[in-house]
Amino acid sequence: MSPRVLFVYTSVEKNLLDQPTGWYLPEAAHPYYVLAPHAEIDFAAPKGPNPPVDQYSVQTFKDDESVRFLSDETVKNKFANAKKLSEVNSADYDAIFYIGGHGPVIDLASDPVNAKLASDFFRAGKITAAVCHGPAALVGATDANGQPIFKGREATSFSDAEEIAVDMVKVIPFLVEDRIKELGGIYNAAEPFAVIISDNLYTGQNPASAKPLGEEILKALKKA
């Protein structure tokens, strides 16, 4: 049987300044096409079907995989049938992957259903992965001892410096790098496009990290 992977998206359409937001296109498209030939992939979001894509990412990323993802009939069907997080059973999957965009910092970070879901994956020793702002979805997740999954582990995310550089600090309730550190995480963005693996916690720094993160997830699934 092929391994099963759950892609989790934000359901948020507007940021704190009431500007359009959503999930970030290449952070889904690039790892999807790495994993899809080898794994069964389902989609989920807090509100279920058709989570909103960040239109800025659609306008900005015109690479083949990003364009293909938006017109791919299989992908469209997965979005139309995306599960609500409350409908997901972690036992059905081998890995969970959180796509970034500013949205996850607003909804997934404070969603108790999501916190339990992420905790269930992590405690079961399953790949618990997130890219860019996606690690915000893991801030409520805890290990078997009830400690934050970031505590004592290396992780990365979109950095404070990057957030300042794109002038987006005010559109989200907290900076992801700061929160990882507050939770006892060892933040690491030493390499551009960093991918950090610490136990079964897999994190990627920014959109360019999404494909290499997908490749690392695939390697681990093949070993399992």
C-alpha positions in Angstrom: 0.0 0.0 0.0 1.1 3.5 -0.7 1.8 5.8 2.3 -1.0 8.3 3.0 -0.2 12.0 3.5 -2.6 14.7 4.7 -2.0 18.2 3.3 -3.6 20.8 5.7 -4.5 24.3 4.5 -5.8 27.4 6.2 -9.4 28.5 5.8 -8.7 32.1 6.4 -9.5 34.6 3.6 -8.5 37.9 5.3 -5.5 38.9 7.4 -5.6 41.2 10.4 -5.6 44.3 8.2 -8.6 42.9 6.3 -6.4 42.2 3.2 -6.9 39.0 1.1 -4.8 36.1 2.3 -5.0 32.3 2.2 -2.6 29.4 1.5 0.6 30.0 -0.5 0.5 28.3 -3.9 4.1 26.9 -4.4 4.2 25.6 -0.8 1.5 23.2 -1.8 2.2 22.6 -5.5 5.9 21.8 -5.3 5.8 19.1 -2.6 2.5 17.8 -4.0 4.2 16.8 -7.3 7.2 15.3 -5.4 4.9 13.1 -3.3 1.9 12.4 -5.5 3.5 9.7 -7.6 4.4 7.7 -4.5 1.7 8.5 -1.9 -2.1 8.9 -1.6 -2.7 12.5 -0.7 -5.8 14.0 0.9 -6.6 17.6 1.7 -8.1 19.1 4.8 -8.8 22.6 6.3 -10.6 23.8 9.4 -13.7 24.6 7.3 -13.3 21.8 4.8 -13.7 22.2 1.0 -12.1 24.8 -1.2 -9.8 26.7 1.2 -8.8 30.0 -0.3 -5.5 30.4 -2.1 -3.5 33.6 -1.5 -4.0 35.4 -4.9 -0.6 37.2 -4.5 1.1 33.8 -4.6 -0.9 32.9 -7.8 0.2 36.2 -9.4 3.8 35.8 -8.3 4.5 32.1 -9.0 4.2 31.2 -12.6 6.5 28.1 -12.6 5.1 25.0 -14.3 4.2 23.1 -11.2 2.3 26.0 -9.6 0.4 26.7 -12.8 -0.3 23.0 -13.3 -1.6 22.6 -9.7 -4.3 25.2 -10.2 -5.6 23.5 -13.3 -5.0 19.9 -12.3 -8.4 18.1 -12.2 -7.2 15.6 -9.6 -6.1 18.5 -7.4 -9.4 20.4 -8.0 -11.3 17.2 -6.9 -9.2 17.0 -3.7 -10.0 20.6 -2.9 -13.7 20.1 -3.5 -13.6 17.1 -1.2 -11.3 18.5 1.4 -12.1 17.2 4.9 -12.8 19.4 7.9 -10.1 18.9 10.5 -12.8 17.6 12.8 -13.4 14.7 10.4 -9.8 13.6 10.2 -8.5 10.5 12.0 -4.8 10.6 12.4 -4.7 6.8 12.3 -5.5 6.9 8.6 -2.3 8.7 7.6 1.4 8.3 7.8 2.3 12.0 7.7 0.8 15.4 8.0 2.0 18.5 6.1 1.0 22.0 6.8 1.1 24.5 3.9 2.0 28.1 4.7 0.7 31.5 3.8 -0.2 34.0 6.5 -3.6 32.2 7.1 -2.3 29.4 9.4 -1.0 32.0 11.9 -4.5 33.3 12.2 -6.7 30.1 12.3 -4.7 26.9 12.7 -2.4 28.3 15.4 -5.3 28.8 17.8 -7.6 25.9 16.7 -7.9 23.3 19.5 -9.0 20.6 17.0 -5.9 21.2 15.0 -3.7 21.2 18.1 -5.0 17.8 19.0 -4.6 16.5 15.5 -1.0 17.6 15.2 -0.3 16.2 18.7 -1.7 12.9 17.7 0.5 12.6 14.7 3.6 13.7 16.6 3.0 11.4 19.5 2.5 8.4 17.2 6.0 9.1 15.7 4.5 10.1 12.4 6.1 12.8 10.2 4.8 16.1 11.4 5.8 18.7 8.8 5.2 22.3 8.0 6.7 25.0 5.7 7.1 28.8 5.9 4.2 30.1 8.1 2.9 26.5 8.4 4.8 25.8 11.6 2.4 28.3 13.3 -0.1 25.4 13.0 2.1 23.4 15.4 2.4 25.9 18.2 -0.3 24.2 20.2 0.9 20.7 19.6 2.4 18.7 22.5 4.5 15.5 22.9 3.7 12.5 25.1 4.9 14.5 28.1 2.6 17.4 27.4 5.5 19.6 26.4 5.4 21.7 23.2 6.8 19.7 20.3 9.2 22.5 19.6 10.8 22.3 23.0 14.4 21.2 22.8 14.1 20.5 19.0 15.5 22.4 16.0 13.0 24.0 13.8 12.7 26.7 11.2 10.0 28.9 9.7 9.6 32.2 7.8 12.0 34.3 9.8 11.4 37.6 11.6 13.9 39.3 9.3 11.9 38.0 6.2 8.6 39.2 7.7 10.1 42.7 8.4 11.6 42.7 4.9 8.2 42.1 3.2 6.5 44.6 5.7 3.9 42.0 6.9 4.5 42.0 10.6 1.1 43.7 11.3 -1.0 41.3 9.3 -0.5 38.3 11.7 -1.1 37.9 15.5 2.5 36.8 16.2 5.8 36.2 14.5 6.5 32.5 13.9 10.2 32.5 14.7 9.5 34.3 18.0 6.9 31.8 19.0 9.1 28.8 18.2 11.7 30.3 20.5 9.2 31.1 23.2 8.1 27.4 23.2 11.7 26.3 23.8 12.6 25.5 20.1 16.0 25.9 18.7 15.3 28.2 15.7 17.6 27.6 12.7 17.6 29.6 9.5 21.4 29.4 8.9 20.9 28.1 5.4 18.8 29.9 2.8 15.8 27.8 2.0 16.5 25.7 5.2 14.9 22.3 5.8 15.3 21.1 9.4 14.6 17.6 10.7 14.5 17.0 14.4 13.0 13.6 15.4 9.8 13.4 13.5 9.4 17.2 13.3 10.1 18.4 9.7 10.1 22.2 9.0 11.0 24.4 6.0 11.9 28.1 6.1 10.2 29.6 3.1 8.5 28.9 -0.2 11.8 27.8 -1.8 12.0 25.2 1.0 8.8 23.5 0.1 10.1 21.1 -2.6 13.2 20.0 -0.7 11.0 19.5 2.3 8.7 17.3 0.2 11.8 15.3 -0.9 12.8 14.7 2.7 9.3 13.6 3.6 9.3 11.2 0.7 12.7 9.7 1.7 11.4 9.1 5.2 8.2 7.5 3.9 10.1 5.2 1.7 12.2 4.0 4.7 9.2 3.4 6.8 
